[in-house]
Short mmCIF file of C-alpha atoms in Angstrom, two decimals:
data_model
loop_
_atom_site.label_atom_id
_atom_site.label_comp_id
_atom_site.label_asym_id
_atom_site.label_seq_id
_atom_site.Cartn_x
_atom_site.Cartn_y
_atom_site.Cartn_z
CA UNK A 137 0.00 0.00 0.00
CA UNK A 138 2.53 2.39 1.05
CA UNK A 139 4.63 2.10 -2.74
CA UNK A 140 1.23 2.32 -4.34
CA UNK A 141 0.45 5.79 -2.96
CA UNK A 142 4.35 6.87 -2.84
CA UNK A 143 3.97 6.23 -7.03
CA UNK A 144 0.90 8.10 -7.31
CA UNK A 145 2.12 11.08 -5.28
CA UNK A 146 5.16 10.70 -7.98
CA UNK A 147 3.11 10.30 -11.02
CA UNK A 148 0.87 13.85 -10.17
CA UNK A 149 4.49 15.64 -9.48
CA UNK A 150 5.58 14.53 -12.54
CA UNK A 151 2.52 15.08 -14.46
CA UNK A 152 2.44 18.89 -12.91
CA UNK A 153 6.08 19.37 -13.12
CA UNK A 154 5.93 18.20 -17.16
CA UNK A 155 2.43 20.37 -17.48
CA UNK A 156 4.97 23.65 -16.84
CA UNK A 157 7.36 21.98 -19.47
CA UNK A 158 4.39 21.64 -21.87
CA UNK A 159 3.07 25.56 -21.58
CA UNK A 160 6.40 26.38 -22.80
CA UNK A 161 6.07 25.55 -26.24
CA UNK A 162 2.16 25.99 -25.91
CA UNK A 163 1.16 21.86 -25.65
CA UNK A 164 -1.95 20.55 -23.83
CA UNK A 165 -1.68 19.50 -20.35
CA UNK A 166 -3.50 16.39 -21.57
CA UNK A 167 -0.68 15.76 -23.75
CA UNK A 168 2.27 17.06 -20.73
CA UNK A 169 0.51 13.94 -18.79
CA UNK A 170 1.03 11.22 -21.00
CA UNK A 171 4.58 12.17 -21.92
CA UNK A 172 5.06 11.80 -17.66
CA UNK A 173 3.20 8.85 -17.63
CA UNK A 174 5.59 7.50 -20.80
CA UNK A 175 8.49 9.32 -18.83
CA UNK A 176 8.01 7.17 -15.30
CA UNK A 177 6.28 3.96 -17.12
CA UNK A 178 8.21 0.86 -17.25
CA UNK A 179 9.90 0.99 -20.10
CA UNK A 180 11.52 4.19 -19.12
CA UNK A 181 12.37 5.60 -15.21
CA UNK A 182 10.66 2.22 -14.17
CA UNK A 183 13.20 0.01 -15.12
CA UNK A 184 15.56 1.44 -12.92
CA UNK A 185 13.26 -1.20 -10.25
CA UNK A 186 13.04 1.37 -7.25
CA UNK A 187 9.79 1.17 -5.65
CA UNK A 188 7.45 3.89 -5.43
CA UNK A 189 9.70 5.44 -8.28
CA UNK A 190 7.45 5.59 -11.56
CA UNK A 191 5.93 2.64 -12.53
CA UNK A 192 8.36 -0.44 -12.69
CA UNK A 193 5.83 -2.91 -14.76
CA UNK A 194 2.81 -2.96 -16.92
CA UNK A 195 1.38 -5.35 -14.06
CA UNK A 196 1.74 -2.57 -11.61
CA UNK A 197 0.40 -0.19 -13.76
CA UNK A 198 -2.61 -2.46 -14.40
CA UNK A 199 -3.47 -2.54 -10.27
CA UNK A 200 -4.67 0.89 -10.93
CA UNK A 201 -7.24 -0.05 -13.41
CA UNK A 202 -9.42 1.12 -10.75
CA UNK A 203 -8.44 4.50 -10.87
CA UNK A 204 -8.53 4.85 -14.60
CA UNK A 205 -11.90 3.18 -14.72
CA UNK A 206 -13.47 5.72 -12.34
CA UNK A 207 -12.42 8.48 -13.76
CA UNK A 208 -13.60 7.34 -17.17
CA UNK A 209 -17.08 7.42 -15.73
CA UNK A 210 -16.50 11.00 -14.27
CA UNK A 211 -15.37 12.02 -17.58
CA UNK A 212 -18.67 10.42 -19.38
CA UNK A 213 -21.18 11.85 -16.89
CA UNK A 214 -19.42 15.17 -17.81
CA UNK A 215 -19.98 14.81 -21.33
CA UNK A 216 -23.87 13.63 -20.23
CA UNK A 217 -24.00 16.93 -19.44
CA UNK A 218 -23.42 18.64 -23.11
CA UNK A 219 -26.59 16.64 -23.63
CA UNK A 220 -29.62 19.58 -22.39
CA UNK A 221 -32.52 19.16 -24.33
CA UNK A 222 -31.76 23.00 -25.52
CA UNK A 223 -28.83 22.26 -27.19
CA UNK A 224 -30.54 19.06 -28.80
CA UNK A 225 -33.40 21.21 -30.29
CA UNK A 226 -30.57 22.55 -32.82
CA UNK A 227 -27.88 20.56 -32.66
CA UNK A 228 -29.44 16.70 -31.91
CA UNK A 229 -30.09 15.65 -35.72
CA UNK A 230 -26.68 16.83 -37.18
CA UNK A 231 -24.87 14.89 -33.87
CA UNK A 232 -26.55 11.82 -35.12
CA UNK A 233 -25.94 12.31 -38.58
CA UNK A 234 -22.66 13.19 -38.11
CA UNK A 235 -22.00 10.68 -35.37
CA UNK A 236 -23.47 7.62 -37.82
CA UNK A 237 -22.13 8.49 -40.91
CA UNK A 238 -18.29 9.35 -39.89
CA UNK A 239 -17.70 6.31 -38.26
CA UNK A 240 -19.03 4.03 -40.93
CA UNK A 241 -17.53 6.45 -43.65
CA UNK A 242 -14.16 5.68 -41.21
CA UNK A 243 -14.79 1.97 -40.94
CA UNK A 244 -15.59 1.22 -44.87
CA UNK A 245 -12.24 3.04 -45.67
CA UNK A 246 -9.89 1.30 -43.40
CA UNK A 247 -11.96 -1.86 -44.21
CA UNK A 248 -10.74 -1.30 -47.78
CA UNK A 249 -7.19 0.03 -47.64
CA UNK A 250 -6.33 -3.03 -45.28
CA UNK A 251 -8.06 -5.56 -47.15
CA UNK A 252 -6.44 -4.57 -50.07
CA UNK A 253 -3.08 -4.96 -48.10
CA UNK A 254 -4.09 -8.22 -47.39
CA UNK A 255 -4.13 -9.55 -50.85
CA UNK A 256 -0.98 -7.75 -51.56
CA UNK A 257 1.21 -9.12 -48.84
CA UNK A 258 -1.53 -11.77 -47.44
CA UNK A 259 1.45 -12.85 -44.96
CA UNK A 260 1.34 -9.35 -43.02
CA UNK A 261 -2.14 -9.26 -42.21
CA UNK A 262 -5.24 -11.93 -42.43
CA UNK A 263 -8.79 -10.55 -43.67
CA UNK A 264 -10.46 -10.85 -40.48
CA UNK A 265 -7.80 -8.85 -38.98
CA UNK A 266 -7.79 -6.31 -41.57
CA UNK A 267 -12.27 -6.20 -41.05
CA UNK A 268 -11.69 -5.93 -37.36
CA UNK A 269 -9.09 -3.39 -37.54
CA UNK A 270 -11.93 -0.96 -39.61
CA UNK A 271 -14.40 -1.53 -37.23
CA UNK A 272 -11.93 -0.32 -34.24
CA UNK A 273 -11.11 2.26 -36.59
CA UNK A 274 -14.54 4.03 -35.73
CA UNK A 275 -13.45 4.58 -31.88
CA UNK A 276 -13.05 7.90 -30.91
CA UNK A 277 -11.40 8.66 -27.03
CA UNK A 278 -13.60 11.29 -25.06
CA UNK A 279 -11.11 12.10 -22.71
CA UNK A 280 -9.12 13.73 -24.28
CA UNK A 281 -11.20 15.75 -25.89
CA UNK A 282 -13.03 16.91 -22.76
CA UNK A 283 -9.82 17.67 -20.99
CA UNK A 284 -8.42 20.20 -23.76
CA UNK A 285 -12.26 21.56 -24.19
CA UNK A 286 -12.02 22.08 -20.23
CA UNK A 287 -8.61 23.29 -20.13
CA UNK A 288 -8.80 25.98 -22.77
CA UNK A 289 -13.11 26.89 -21.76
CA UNK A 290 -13.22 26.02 -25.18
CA UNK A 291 -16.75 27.11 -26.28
CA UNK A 292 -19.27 27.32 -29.36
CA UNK A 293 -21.34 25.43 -31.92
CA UNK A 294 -18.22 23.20 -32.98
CA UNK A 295 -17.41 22.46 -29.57
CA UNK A 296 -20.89 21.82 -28.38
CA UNK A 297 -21.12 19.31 -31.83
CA UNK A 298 -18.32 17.74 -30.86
CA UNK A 299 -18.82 16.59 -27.01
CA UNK A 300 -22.09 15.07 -28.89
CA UNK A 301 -20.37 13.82 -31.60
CA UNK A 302 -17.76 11.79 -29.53
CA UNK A 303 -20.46 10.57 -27.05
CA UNK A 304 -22.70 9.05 -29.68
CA UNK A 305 -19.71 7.34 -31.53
CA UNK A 306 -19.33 5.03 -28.23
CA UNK A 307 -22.57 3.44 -29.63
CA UNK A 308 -22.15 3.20 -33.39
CA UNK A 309 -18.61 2.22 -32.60
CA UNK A 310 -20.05 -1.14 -30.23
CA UNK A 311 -22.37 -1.87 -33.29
CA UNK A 312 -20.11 -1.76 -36.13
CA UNK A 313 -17.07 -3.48 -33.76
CA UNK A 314 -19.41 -6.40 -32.87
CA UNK A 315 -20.58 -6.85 -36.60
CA UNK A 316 -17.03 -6.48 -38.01
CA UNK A 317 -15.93 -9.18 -35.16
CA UNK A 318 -18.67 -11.48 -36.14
CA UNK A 319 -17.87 -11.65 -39.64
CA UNK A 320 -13.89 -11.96 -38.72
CA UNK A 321 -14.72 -14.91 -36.76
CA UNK A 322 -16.94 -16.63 -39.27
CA UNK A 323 -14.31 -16.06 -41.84
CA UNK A 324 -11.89 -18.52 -39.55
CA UNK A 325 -14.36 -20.68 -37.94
CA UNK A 326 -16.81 -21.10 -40.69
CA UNK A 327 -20.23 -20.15 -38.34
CA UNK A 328 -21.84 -17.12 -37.26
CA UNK A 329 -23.34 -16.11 -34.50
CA UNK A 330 -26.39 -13.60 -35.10
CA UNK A 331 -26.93 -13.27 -31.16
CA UNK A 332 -23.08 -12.32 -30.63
CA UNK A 333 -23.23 -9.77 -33.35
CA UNK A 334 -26.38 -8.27 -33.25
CA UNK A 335 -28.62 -9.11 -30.59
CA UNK A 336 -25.50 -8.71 -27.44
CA UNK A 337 -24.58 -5.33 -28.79
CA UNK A 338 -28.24 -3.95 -29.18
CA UNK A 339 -28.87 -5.62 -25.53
CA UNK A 340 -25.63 -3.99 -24.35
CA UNK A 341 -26.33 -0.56 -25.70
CA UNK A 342 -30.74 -0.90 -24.52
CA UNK A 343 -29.60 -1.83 -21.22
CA UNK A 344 -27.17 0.63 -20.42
CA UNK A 345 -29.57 3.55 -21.74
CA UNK A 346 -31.81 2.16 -19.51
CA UNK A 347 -29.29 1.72 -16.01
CA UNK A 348 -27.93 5.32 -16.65
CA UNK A 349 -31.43 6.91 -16.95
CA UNK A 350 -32.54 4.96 -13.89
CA UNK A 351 -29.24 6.24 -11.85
CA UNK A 352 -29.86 9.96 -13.29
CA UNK A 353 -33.68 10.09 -11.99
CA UNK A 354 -32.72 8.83 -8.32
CA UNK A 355 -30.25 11.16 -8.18
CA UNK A 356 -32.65 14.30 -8.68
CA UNK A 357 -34.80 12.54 -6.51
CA UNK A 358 -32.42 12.26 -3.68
CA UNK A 359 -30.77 15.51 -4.43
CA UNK A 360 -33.74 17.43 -3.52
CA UNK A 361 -33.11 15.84 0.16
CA UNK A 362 -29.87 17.80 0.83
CA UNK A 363 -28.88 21.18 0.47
CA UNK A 364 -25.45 21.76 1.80
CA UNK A 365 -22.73 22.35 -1.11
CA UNK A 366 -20.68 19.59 0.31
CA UNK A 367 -23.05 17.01 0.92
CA UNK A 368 -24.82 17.30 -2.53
CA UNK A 369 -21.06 17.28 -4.02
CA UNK A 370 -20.78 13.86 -2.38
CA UNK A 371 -23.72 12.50 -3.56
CA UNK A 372 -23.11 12.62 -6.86
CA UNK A 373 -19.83 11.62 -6.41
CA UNK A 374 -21.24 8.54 -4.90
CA UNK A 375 -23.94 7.85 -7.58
CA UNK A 376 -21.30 8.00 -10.37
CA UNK A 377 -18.82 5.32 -8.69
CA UNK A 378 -22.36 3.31 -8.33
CA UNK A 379 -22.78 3.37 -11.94
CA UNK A 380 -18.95 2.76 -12.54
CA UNK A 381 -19.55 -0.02 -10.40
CA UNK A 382 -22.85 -1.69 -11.90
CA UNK A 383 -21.28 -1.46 -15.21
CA UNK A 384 -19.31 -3.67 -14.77
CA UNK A 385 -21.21 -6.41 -14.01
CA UNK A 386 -21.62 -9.31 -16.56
CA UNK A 387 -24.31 -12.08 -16.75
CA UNK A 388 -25.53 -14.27 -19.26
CA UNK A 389 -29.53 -14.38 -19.56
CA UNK A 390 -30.65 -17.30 -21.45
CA UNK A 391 -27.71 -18.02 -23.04
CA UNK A 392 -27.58 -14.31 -23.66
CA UNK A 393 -24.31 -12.32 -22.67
CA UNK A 394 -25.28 -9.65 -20.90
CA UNK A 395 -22.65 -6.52 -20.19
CA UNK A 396 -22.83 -2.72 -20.27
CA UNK A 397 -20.82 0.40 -21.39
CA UNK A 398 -18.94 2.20 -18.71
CA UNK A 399 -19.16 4.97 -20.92
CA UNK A 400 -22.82 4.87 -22.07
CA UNK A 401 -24.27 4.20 -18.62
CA UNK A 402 -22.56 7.29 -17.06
CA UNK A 403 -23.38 9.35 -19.87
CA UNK A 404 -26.91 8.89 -19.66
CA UNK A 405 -27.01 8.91 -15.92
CA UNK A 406 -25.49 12.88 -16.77
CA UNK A 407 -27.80 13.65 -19.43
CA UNK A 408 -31.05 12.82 -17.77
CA UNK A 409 -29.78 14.85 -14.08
CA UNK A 410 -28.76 17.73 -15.97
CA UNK A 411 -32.04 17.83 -18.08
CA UNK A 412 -34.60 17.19 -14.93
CA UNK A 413 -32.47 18.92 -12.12
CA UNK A 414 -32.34 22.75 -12.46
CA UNK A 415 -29.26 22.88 -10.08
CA UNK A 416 -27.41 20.88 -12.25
CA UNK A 417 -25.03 23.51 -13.47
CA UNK A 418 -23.68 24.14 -10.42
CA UNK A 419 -23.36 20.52 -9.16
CA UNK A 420 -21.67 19.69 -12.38
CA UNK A 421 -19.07 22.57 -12.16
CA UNK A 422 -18.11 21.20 -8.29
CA UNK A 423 -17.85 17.83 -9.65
CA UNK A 424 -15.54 19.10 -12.46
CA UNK A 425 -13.25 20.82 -10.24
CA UNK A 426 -12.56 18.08 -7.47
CA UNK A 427 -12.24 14.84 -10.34
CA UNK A 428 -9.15 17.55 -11.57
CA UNK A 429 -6.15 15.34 -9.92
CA UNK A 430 -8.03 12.46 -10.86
CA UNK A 431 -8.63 12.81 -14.46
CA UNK A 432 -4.59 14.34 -14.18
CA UNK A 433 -3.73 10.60 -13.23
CA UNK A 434 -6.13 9.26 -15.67
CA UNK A 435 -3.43 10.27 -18.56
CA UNK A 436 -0.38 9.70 -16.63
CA UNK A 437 -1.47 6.32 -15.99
CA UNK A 438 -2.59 6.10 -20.06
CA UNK A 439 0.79 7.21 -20.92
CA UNK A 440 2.26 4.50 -18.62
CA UNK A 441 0.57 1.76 -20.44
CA UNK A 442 1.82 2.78 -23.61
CA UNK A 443 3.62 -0.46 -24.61
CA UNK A 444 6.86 0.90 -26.94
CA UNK A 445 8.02 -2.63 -27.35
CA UNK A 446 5.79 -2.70 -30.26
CA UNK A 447 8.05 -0.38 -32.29
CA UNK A 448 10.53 -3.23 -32.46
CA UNK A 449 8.08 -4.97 -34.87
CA UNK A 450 8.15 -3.28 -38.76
CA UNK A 451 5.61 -5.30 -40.02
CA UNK A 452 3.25 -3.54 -36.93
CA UNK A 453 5.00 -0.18 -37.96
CA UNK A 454 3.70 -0.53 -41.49
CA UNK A 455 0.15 -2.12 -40.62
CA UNK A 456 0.03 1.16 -37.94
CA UNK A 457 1.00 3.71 -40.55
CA UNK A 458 -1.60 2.59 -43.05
CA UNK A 459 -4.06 2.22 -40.43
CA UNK A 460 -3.75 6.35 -39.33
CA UNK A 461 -3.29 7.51 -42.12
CA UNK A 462 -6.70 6.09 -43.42
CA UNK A 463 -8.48 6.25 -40.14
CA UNK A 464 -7.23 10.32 -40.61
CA UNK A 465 -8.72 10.40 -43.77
CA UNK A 466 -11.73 8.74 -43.04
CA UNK A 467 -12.87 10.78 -39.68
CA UNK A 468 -11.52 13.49 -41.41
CA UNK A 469 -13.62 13.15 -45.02
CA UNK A 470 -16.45 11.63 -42.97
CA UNK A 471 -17.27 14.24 -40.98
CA UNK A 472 -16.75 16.69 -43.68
CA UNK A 473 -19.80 14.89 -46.33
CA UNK A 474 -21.88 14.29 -42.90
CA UNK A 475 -21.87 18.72 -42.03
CA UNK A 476 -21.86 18.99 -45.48
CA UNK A 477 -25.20 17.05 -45.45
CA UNK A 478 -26.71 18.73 -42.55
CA UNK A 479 -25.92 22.24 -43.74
CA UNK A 480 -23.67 22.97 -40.98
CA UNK A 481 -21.13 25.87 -40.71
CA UNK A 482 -18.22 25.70 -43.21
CA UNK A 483 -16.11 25.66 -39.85
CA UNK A 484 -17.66 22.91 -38.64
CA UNK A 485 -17.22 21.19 -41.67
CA UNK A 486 -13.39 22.04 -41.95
CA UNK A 487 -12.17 21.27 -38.51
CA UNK A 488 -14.91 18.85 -36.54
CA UNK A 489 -12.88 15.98 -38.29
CA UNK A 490 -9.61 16.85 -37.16
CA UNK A 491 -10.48 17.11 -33.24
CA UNK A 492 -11.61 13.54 -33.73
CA UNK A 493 -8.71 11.62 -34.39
CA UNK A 494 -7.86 11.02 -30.43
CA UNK A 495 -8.38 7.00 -29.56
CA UNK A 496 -7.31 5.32 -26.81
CA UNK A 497 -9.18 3.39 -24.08
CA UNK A 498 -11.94 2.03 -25.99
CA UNK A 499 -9.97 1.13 -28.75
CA UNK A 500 -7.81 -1.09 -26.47
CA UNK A 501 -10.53 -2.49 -25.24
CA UNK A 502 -11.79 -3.63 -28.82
CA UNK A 503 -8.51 -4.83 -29.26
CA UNK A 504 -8.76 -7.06 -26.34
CA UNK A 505 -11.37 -8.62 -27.39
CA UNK A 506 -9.94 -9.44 -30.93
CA UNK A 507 -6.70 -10.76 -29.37
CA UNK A 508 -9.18 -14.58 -30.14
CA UNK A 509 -8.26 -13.99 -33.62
CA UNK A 510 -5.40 -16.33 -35.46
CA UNK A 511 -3.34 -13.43 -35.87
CA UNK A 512 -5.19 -11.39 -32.58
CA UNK A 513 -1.90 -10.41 -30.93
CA UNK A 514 -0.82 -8.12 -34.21
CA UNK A 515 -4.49 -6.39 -34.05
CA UNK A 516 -3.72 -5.33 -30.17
CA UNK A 517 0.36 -4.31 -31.54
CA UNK A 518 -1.39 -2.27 -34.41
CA UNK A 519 -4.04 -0.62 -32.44
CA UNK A 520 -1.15 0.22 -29.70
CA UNK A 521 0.93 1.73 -31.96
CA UNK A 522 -1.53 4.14 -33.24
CA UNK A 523 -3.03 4.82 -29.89
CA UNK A 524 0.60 5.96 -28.85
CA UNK A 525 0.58 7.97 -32.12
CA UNK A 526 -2.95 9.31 -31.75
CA UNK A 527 -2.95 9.76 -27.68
CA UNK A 528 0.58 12.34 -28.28
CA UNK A 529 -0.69 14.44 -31.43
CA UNK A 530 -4.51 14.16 -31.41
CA UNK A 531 -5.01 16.60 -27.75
CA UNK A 532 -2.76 19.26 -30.01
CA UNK A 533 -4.99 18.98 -33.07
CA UNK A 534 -7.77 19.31 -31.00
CA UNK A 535 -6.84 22.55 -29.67
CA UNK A 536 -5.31 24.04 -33.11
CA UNK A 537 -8.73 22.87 -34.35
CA UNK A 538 -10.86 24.59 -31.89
CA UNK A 539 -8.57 27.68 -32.18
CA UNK A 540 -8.74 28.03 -35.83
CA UNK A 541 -12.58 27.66 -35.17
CA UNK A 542 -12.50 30.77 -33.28
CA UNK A 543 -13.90 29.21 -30.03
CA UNK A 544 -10.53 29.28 -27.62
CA UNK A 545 -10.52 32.50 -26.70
CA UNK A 546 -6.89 34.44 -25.23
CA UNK A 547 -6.56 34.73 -21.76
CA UNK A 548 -4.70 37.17 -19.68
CA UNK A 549 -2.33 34.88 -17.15
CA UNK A 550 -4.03 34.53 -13.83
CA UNK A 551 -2.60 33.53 -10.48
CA UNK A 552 -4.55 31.24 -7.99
CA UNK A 553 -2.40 32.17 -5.25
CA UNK A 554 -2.73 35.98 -5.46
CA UNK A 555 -3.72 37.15 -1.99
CA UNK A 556 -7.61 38.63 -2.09
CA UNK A 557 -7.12 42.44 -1.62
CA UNK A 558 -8.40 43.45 1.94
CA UNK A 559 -11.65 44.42 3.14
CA UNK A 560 -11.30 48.27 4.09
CA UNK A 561 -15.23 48.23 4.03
CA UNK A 562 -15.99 49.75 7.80
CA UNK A 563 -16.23 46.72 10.65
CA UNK A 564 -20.20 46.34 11.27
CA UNK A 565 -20.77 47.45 14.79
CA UNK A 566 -22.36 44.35 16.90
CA UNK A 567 -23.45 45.45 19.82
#
């Protein structure tokens, strides 16, 4: 216990210390993290072996899954939040236009480049790896994008599209990831299961809609009961490591495997609080401000993980490279034809695409699941590789995106530990 917190008081010194670095040459924070949490993983400070310094394995990086996983759902019921029914009176159709068509647009071209790869050099890459590679193609990471939205109060119709945008592609992305898989493991096993690839995801996706909308209504309901900052700060701290919790769980139900989305279950529990509760606003913005140091070790820990062994493979070096640089083309052009179609801004149309390249967590997790593939250990090498490429560059395109947008406004430099001027208002005589 005592090394475990000694390495996370390290990693936030390092991640604060490398955030000063970072504001030298203008990079996100979100970015200064993951280069600390590269910096003190184990394939850098770590394998010096001293304990409590960095992070000596990928094991001990993994015993803080816990950490990572909960503030995941903080992040998720933040971006519930982007979800008020204002804001999806004139912006709801284009985010589901947008949020469809882009990822499929992203999956069919992958899907293509790769397959055609495969018949090129069919000993680099099989066809159901190349299908399930464009189906975790579609993943987009939230986090990121939520950190550099928060960090720069980032703000306007591209930015509200976006947080929409990225939430909704945590759906389509399940869908098209558990079709893709199916037909991958057909194409090696000869059979295919119509409840693993539609019926589980559909189940997956009903069922956490319906958890997170449940968790959102009792916590109005037992909001209403306190009124203390503090104690209404706790509660819905408490409600969203319930929901991090439940989704978790996994069951089968008549031979039916039964699971739910961390992401889609704390999403909704945020979208239907902050559309029933009319002191949501300010709950949310408390909740934002105390999940800061963990969100901070969210990234360092993300950076950790980042496995550079893979770069000692070419063959994953040239699957990656094709992989990005048709993923980039396909969130890229996709969301472009999607604005296009919904007669969006030509901003929007110009830069949505770029600021959503980031993928990391859920990606991994698709990968993961792929690894029962013949050739499943190059699919989680491939999808590392560009997660290390995506999770460094994409937080910087994000913000050059939303700059160019006009919606990151300059800020004069402001000091949190500047002393409050005195009070020489006249003392109130008590008597």
């Amino acid at each position: 216990m005592d090394t475990i917190l000694v390495s996370l008081a390290f990693a936030l010194i390092a991640g604060l210390l490398m955030s000063r670095a970072a504001k030298l040459v203008n990079l996100p924070a979100v970015t200064a993290y993951l280069i600390a949490g590269l910096l003190i993983g184990p394939f850098c400070l770590g394998r010096i072996n001293v304990a409590g310094l960095g992070f000596n394995t990928l094991a001990q990086v993994g015993t803080m899954d816990i950490i990572s996983q909960t503030a995941l759902g903080f992040i998720a019921f933040a971006i519930g939040n982007e979800f008020r029914l204002k804001d999806l009176k004139t912006m709801g159709r284009a985010a589901i236009t947008v949020g469809i068509l882009q990822a499929v647009i992203t999956t069919a071209i992958v899907d293509v480049a790769l397959v055609a790869l495969h018949y090129a050099f069919p000993h680099i890459i099989s066809l159901s790896s190349a299908i399930t590679l464009g189906a975790i193609a579609a993943a987009t990471a939230p986090a990121a994008t939520l950190m550099v939205v928060r960090q720069y109060k980032a703000e306007g119709p591209l930015t509200k599209l976006l947080l929409m945008v990225v939430a909704i592609d945590d759906a389509v992305g399940l869908i098209l990831f558990s079709v893709s898989f199916g037909i991958a493991s057909a194409l090696e096993t000869g059979t295919i299961s119509v409840v693993s690839v539609l019926i589980e995801p559909i189940l997956e996706i009903g069922a956490s809609a319906i958890i997170g909308a449940l968790a959102g209504v009792a916590l109005n309901w037992l909001e209403k009961y306190f009124h203390s900052r503090s104690k209404r700060l706790a509660l819905a701290v408490a409600f969203v490591l319930l929901t991090v919790g439940f989704s978790q769980k996994k069951f089968n139900l008549g031979g039916v495997h039964v699971g739910f989305s961390l992401l889609l279950v704390c999403m909704v529990t945020g979208t239907v609080f902050c559309n029933i509760c009319e002191t949501s606003e300010e709950l949310m913005a408390r909740v934002e401000r105390w999940t800061a140091p963990l969100n901070m070790l969210f990234f360092i820990l993300s950076g950790a993980e980042l496995n550079l062994t893979v770069l000692a493979n070419p063959m994953v070096i040239l699957i990656g490279v094709v992989y990005i640089i048709f993923r980039s083309i396909g969130k890229v052009g996709g969301a472009f034809v999607s604005c296009k179609m919904e007669n969006t801004t030509p901003v929007i149309q110009k830069y949505l695409g770029i600021t959503l390249l980031p993928q990391a967590g859920v990606a991994l997790g698709m990968a993961l699941t792929a690894a029962n593939l013949s050739d499943g250990a190059m699919v989680r090498s491939v999808v590392l590789f560009s997660v290390l490429v995506y999770e460094l560059v994409g937080p910087t395109l994000t913000k050059w995106s939303l700059y160019k947008a006009g919606e990151i406004k300059p800020e004069g430099r402001k000091d949190s530990r500047e002393v409050n001027a005195p009070d020489n208002s006249p003392a109130l005589n008590i008597k």
